[in-house]
Tab-separated table of C-alpha atoms and ligand atoms in Angstrom:
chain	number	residue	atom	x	y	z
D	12	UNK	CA	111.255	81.244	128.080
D	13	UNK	CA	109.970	83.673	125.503
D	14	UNK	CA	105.795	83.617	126.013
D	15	UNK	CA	103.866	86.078	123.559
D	16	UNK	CA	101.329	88.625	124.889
D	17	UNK	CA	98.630	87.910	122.379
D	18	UNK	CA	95.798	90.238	121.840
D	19	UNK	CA	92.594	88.647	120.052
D	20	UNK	CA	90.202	91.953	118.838
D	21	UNK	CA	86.677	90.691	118.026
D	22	UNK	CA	84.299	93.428	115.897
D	23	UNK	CA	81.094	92.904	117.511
D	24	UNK	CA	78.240	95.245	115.423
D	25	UNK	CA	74.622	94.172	117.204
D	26	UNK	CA	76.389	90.319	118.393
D	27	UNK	CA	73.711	90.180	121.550
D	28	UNK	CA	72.682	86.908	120.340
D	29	UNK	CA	76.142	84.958	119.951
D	30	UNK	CA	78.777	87.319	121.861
D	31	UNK	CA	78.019	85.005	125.355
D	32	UNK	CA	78.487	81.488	123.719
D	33	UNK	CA	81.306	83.637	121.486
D	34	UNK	CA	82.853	84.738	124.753
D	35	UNK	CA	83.033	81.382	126.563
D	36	UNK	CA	84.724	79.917	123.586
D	37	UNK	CA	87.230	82.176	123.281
D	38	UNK	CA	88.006	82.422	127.257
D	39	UNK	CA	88.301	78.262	127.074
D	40	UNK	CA	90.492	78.676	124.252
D	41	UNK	CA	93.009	80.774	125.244
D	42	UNK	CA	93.477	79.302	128.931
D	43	UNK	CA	94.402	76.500	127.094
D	44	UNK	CA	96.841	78.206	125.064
D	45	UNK	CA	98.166	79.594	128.103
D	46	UNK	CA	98.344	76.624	129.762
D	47	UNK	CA	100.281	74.818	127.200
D	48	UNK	CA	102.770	78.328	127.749
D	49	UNK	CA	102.110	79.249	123.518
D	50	UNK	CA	101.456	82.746	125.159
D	51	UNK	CA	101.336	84.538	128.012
D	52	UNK	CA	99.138	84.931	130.949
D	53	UNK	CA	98.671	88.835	129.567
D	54	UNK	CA	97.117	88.148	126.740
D	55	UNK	CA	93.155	89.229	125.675
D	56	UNK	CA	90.494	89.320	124.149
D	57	UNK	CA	89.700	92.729	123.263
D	58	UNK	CA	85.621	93.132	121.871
D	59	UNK	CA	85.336	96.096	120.308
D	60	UNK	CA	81.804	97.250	119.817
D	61	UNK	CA	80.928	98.650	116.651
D	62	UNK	CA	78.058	101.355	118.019
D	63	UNK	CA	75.460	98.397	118.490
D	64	UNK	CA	71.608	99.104	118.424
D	65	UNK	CA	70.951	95.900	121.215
D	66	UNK	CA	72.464	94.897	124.475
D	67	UNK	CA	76.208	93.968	123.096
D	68	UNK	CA	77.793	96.744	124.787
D	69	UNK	CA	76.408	96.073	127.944
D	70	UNK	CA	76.981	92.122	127.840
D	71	UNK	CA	81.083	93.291	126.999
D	72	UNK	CA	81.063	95.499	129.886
D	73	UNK	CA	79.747	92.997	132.491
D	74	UNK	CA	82.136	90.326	130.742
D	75	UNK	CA	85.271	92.411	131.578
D	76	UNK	CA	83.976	93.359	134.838
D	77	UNK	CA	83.528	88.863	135.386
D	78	UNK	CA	86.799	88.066	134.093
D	79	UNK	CA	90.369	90.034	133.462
D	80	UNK	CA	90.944	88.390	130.530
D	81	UNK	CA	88.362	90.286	128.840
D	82	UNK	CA	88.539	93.816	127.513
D	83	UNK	CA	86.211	96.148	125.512
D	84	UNK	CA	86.354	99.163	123.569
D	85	UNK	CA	83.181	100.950	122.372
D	86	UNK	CA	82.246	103.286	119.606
D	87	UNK	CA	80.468	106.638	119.823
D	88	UNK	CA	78.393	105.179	116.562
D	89	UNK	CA	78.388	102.222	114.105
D	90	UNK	CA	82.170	103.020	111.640
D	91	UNK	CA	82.166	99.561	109.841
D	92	UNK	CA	84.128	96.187	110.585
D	93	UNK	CA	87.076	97.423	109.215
D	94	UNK	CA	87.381	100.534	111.396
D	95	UNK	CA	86.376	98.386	114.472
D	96	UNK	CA	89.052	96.555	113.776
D	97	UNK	CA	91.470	98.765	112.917
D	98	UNK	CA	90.802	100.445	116.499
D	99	UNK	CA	91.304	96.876	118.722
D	100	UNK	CA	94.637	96.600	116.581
D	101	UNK	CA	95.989	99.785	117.183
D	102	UNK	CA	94.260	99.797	121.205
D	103	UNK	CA	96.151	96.777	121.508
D	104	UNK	CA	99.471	97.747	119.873
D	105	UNK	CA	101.361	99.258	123.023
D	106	UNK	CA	100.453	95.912	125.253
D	107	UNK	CA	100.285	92.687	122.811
D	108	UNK	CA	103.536	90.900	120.692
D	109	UNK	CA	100.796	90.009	118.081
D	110	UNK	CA	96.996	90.591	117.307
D	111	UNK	CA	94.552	88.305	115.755
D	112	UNK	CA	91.556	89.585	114.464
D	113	UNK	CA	88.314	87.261	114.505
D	114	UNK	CA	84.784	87.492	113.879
D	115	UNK	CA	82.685	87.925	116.751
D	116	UNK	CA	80.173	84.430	115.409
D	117	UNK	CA	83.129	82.811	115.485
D	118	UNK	CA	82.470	81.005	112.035
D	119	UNK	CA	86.413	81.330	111.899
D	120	UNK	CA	88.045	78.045	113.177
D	121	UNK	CA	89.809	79.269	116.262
D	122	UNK	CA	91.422	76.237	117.029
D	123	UNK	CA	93.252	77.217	113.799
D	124	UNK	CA	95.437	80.033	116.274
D	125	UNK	CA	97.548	77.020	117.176
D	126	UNK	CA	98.882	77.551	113.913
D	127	UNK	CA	98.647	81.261	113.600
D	128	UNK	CA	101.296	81.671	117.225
D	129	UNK	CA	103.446	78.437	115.322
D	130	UNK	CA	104.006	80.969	112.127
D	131	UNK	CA	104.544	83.697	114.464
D	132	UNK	CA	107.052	81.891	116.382
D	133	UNK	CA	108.972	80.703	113.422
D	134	UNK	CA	109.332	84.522	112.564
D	135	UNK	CA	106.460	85.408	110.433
D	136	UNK	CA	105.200	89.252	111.146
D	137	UNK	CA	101.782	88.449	109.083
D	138	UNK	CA	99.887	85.568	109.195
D	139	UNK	CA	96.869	85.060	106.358
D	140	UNK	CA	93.830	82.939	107.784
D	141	UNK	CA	92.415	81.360	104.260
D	142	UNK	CA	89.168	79.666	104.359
D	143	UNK	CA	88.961	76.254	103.176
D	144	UNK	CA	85.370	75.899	101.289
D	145	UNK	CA	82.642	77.964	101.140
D	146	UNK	CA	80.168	74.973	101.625
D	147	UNK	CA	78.847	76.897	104.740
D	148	UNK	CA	77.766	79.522	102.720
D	149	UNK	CA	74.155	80.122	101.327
D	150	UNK	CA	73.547	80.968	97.493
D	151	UNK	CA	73.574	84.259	98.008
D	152	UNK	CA	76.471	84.401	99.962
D	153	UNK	CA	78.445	82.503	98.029
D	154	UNK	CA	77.712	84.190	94.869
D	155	UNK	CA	78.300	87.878	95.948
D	156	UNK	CA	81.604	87.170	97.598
D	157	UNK	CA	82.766	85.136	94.082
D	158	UNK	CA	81.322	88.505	92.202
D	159	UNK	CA	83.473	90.695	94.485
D	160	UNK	CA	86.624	88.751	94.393
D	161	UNK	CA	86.410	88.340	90.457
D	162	UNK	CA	85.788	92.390	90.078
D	163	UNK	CA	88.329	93.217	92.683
D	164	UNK	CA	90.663	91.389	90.572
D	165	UNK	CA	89.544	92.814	87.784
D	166	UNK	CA	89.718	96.095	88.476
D	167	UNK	CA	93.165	96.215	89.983
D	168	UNK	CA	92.496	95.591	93.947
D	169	UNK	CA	94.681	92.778	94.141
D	170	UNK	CA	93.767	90.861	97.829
D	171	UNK	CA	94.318	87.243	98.561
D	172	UNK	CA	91.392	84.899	97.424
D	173	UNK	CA	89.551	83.695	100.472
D	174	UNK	CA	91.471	85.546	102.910
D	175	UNK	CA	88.662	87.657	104.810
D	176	UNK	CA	90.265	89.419	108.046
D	177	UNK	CA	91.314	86.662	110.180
D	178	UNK	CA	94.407	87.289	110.745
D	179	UNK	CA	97.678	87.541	112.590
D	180	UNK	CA	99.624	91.095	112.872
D	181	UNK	CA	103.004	91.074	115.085
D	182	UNK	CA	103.789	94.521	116.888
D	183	UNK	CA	106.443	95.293	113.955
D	184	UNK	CA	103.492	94.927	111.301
D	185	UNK	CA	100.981	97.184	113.941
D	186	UNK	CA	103.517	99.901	113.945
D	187	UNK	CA	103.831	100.136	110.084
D	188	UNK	CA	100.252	99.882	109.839
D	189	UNK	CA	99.948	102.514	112.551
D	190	UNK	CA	101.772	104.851	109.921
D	191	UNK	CA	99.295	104.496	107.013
D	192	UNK	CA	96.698	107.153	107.716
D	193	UNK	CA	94.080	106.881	105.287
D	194	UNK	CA	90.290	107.015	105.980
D	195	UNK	CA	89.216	104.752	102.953
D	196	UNK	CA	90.390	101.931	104.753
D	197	UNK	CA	90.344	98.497	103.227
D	198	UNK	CA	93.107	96.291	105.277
D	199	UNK	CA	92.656	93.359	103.181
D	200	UNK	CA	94.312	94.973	100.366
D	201	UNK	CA	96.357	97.114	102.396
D	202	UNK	CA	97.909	94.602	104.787
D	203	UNK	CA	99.660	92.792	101.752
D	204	UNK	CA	101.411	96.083	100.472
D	205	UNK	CA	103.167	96.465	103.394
D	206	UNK	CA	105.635	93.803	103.029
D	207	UNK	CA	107.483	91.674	105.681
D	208	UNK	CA	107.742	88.237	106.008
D	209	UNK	CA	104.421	86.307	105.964
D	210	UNK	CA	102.379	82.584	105.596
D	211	UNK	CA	99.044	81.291	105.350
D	212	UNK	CA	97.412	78.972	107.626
D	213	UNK	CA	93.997	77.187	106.085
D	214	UNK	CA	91.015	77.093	108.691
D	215	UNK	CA	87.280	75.673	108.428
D	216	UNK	CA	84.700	78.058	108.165
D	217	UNK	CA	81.623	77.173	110.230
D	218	UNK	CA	78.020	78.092	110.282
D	219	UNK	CA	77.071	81.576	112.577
D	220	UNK	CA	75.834	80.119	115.752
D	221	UNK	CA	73.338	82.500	116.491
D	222	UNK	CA	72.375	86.196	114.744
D	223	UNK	CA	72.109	87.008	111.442
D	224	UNK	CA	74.765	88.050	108.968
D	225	UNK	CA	75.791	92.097	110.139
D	226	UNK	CA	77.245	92.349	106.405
D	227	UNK	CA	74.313	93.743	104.158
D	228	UNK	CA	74.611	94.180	100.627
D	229	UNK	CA	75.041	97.910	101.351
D	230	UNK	CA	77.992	97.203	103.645
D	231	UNK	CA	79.236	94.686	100.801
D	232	UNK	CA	79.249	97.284	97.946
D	233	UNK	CA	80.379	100.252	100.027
D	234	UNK	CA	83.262	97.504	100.911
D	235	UNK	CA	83.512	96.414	96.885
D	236	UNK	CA	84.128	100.435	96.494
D	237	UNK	CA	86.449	101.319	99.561
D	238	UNK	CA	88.308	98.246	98.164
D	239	UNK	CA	89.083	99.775	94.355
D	240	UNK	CA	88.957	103.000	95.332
D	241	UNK	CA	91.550	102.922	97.770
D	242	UNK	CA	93.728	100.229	96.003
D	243	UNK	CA	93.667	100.946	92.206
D	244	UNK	CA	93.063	103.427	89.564
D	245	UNK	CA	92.140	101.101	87.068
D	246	UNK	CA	88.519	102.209	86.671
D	247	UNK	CA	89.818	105.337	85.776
D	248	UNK	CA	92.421	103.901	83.272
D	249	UNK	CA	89.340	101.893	81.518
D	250	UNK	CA	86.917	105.466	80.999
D	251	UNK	CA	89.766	106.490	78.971
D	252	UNK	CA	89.911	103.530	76.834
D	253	UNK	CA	86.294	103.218	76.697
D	254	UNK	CA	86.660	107.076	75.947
D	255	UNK	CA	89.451	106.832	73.015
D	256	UNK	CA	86.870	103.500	71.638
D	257	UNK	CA	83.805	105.916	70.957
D	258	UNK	CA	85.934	108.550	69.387
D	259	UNK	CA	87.026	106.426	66.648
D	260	UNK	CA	83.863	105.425	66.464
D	261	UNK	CA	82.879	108.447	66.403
D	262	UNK	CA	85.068	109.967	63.821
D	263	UNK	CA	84.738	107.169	61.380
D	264	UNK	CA	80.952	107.975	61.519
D	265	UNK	CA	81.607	111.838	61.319
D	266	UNK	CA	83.775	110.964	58.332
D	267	UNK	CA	81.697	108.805	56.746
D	268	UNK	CA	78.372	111.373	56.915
D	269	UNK	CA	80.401	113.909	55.320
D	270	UNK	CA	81.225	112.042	52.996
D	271	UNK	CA	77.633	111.242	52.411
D	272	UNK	CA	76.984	114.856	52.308
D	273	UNK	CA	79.205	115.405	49.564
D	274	UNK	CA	78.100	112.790	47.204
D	275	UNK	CA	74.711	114.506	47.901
D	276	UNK	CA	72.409	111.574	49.575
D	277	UNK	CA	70.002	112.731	52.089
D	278	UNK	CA	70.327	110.142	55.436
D	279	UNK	CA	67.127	109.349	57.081
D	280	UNK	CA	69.040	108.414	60.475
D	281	UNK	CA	67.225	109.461	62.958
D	282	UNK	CA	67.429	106.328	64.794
D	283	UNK	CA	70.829	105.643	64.782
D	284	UNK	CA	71.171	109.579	65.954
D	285	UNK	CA	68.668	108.435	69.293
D	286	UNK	CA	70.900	105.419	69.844
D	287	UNK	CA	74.327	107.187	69.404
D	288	UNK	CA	72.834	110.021	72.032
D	289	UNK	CA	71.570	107.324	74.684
D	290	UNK	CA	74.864	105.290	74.185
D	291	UNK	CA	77.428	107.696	74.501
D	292	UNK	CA	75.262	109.755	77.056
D	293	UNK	CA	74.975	106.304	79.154
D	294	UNK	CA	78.668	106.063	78.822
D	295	UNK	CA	79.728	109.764	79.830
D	296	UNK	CA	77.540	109.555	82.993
D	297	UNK	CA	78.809	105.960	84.134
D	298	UNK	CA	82.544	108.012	83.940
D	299	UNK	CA	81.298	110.916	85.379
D	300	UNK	CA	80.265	108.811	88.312
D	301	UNK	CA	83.314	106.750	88.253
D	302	UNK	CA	85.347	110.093	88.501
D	303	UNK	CA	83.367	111.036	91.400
D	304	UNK	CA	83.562	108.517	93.096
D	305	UNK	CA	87.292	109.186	93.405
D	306	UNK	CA	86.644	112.278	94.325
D	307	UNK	CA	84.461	111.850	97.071
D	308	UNK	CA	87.194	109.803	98.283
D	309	UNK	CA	90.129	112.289	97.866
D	310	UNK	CA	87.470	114.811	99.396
D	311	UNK	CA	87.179	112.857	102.894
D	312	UNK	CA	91.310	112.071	102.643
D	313	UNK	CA	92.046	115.489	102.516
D	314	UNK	CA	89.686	116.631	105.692
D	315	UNK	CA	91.262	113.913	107.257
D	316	UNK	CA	88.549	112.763	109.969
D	317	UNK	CA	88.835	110.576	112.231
D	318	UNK	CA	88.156	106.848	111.299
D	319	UNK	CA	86.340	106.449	114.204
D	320	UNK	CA	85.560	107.378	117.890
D	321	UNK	CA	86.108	105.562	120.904
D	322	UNK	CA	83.520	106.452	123.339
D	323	UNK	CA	84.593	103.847	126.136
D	324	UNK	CA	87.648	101.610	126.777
D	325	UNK	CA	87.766	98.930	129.770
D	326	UNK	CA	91.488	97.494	129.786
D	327	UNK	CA	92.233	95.719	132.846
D	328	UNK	CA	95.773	96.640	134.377
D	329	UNK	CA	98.148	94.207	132.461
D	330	UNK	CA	101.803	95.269	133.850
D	331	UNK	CA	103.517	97.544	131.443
D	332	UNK	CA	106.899	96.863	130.126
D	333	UNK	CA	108.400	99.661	132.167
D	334	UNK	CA	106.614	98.233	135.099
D	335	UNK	CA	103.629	100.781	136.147
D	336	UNK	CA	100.096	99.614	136.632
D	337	UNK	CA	97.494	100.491	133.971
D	338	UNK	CA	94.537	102.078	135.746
D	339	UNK	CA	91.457	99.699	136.252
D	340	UNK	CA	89.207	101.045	133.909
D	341	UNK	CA	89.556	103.834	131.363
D	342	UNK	CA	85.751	104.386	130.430
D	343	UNK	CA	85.060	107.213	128.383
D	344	UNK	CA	88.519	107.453	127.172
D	345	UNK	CA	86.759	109.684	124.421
D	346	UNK	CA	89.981	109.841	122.496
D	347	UNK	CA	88.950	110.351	118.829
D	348	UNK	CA	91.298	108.754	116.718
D	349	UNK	CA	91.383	109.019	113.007
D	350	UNK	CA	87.529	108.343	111.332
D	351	UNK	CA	85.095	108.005	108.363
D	352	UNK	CA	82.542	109.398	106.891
D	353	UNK	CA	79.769	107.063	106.352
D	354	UNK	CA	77.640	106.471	108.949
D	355	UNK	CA	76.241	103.407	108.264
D	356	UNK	CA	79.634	102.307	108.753
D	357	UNK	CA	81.136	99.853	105.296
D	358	UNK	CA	81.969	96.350	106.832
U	403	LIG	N1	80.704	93.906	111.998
U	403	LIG	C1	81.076	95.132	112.542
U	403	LIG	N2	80.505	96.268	112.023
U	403	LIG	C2	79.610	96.238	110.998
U	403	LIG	C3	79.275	94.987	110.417
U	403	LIG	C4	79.853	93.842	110.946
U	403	LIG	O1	81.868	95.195	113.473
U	403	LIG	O2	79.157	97.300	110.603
U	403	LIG	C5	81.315	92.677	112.570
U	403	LIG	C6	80.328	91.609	113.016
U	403	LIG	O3	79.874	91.837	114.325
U	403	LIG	C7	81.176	90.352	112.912
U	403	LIG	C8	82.110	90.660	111.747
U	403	LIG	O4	82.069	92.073	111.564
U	403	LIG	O5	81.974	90.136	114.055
U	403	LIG	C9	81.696	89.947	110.478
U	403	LIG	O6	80.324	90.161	110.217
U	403	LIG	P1	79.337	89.014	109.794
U	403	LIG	O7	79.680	87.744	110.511
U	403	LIG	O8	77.957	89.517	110.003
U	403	LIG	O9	79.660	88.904	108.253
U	403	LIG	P2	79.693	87.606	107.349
U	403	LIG	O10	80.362	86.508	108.129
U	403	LIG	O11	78.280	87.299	107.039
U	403	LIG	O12	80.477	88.054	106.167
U	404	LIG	MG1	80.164	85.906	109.969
């Protein structure tokens, strides 16, 4: 009988207040999964700890050290939700049949992974978790993530409405994601492009059970950006329409003031000269920026960093498929794989 080795990878970025309650969860979860055989008695849960200020590392070392089923990888620093979980996919990628990627307050239904291993058994190689209602969510909340889905659309970064990263990857989709090697990472619109066969499964979205939110509206925006930036061009497309608009404008103005001129009447515009100036002098810097912003981003592609840094990983031995033992522990693996820049990390 065919049992997956499923791999769950949990970002964790300052979680000392829920990871415990988080932890216990998850461990009751999956030993029922395992005991109803819908995987196998190698799977994990792999917490990856996004370079935490408080005590989280600490609690997911003395976790794995308690139980087997536990494993942890750790940052040198804090990279951003997206590279933490980029790293527990790819850690997990030589060991697990699929990955599913959850948040570490848990306000993603896990009972929903039921459904997640049932797509994945009837052949799907991606697996969208979509949120039911946002009723959960404060004002604020629920207002910035409608703003961001809106201008995403918008501006060309097509993702899947409600479809945050809970999700289900099968080795085949790890290994084409493996190939994609770009530092502006944003999976959510990335994931989609790469094809294979794939289905949605709907999931409650509870309240955080301890902690605050670890997405501020910096890690939002710098999100918003890595989002367009690395999925469309459209910005770019609409500076040069805007552009092409104020030249007409333009000329029809520079046509009509010579004629003007010619018939002899003195303008007293100086107004309309102030306005034109602050206008189009708004307009140039807003593209100017916009260009940049590109830019910057082709700038950090083309040193190629790492996306991030693993400074420790604890992996206890689950039998490889040719047999040999995994050692123990492997703390201060200090393997730098491929990184950003920021270093406030984007979420
Ligand atoms: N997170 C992370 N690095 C960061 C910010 C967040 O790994 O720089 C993790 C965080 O620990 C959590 C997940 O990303 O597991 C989602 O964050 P959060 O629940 O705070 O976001 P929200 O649900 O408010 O969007
Ligand atoms: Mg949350």
């Amino acid at each position: 009988m065919k049992t997956t080795v499923l791999y769950l990878v949990v970002p964790c970025y300052n979680e000392e207040e829920v990871l415990m309650t988080s932890a216990a969860r998850l461990k009751d979860k999956m030993l029922r999964l395992m005991q109803a055989e819908k995987i196998s008695q190698e799977s994990r849960v792999m917490f990856v700890n996004d370079g935490s200020r408080d005590r989280t590392w600490k609690l997911i070392y003395d976790l794995t050290q308690q139980d087997e089923l536990f494993a942890g990888l750790s940052f040198s620093r804090n990279f951003g939700h997206q590279s933490a979980i980029l790293a527990g996919m790819l850690a997990s990628r030589e060991r697990a049949d699929a990955v599913v990627t959850v948040d570490a307050d848990l306000q993603q239904d896990i009972e929903a992974l039921d459904k997640f291993i049932e797509c994945y058994d009837n052949g799907c190689d991606i697996v969208y978790g979509i949120r039911n209602d946002r009723d959960t969510d404060g004002f604020f909340k629920k207002t910035t993530a409608g703003i961001f889905y809106k201008l995403m659309h918008l501006l060309g970064c097509r993702t899947i409405t409600n479809h945050a990263d809970y999700r289900l990857l099968s080795k085949k989709a790890l290994d084409a994601l493996a190939q994609f090697k770009e530092v502006n990472l944003f999976l959510r619109g990335l994931i989609p492009t790469m094809g294979f066969s794939s289905d949605v499964v709907y999931f409650d979205v509870k309240e955080r059970e301890a902690g605050q939110s670890k997405y501020t509206l910096r890690k939002m925006v710098a999100l918003a950006v890595d989002g367009i930036t690395s999925m469309s061009t459209r910005p770019l497309q609409i500076i040069t329409g805007v552009g092409f608009f104020t030249f007409f404008i333009s000329l029809g103005i520079f046509i009509s003031s010579i004629v003007d001129w010619a018939r002899g009447r003195v303008v007293a515009g100086w107004t309309t000269i102030v306005a034109l100036i602050c206008l189009i002098g708004g307009m140039m810097m807003i593209s100017q920026g916009i260009i940049g912003a590109y830019l910057g981003k082709m700038y950090l592609e083309t040193k190629g960093r790492p996306r991030y840094i693993v400074d420790a990983m604890i992996l206890h031995g689950a039998a490889r498929t040719d047999g040999t033992k995994e050692p123990e522990e492997a703390v201060g693996a200090g393997e730098s794989q491929t990184g950003r820049e920021d270093s406030d990390g984007q979420g």
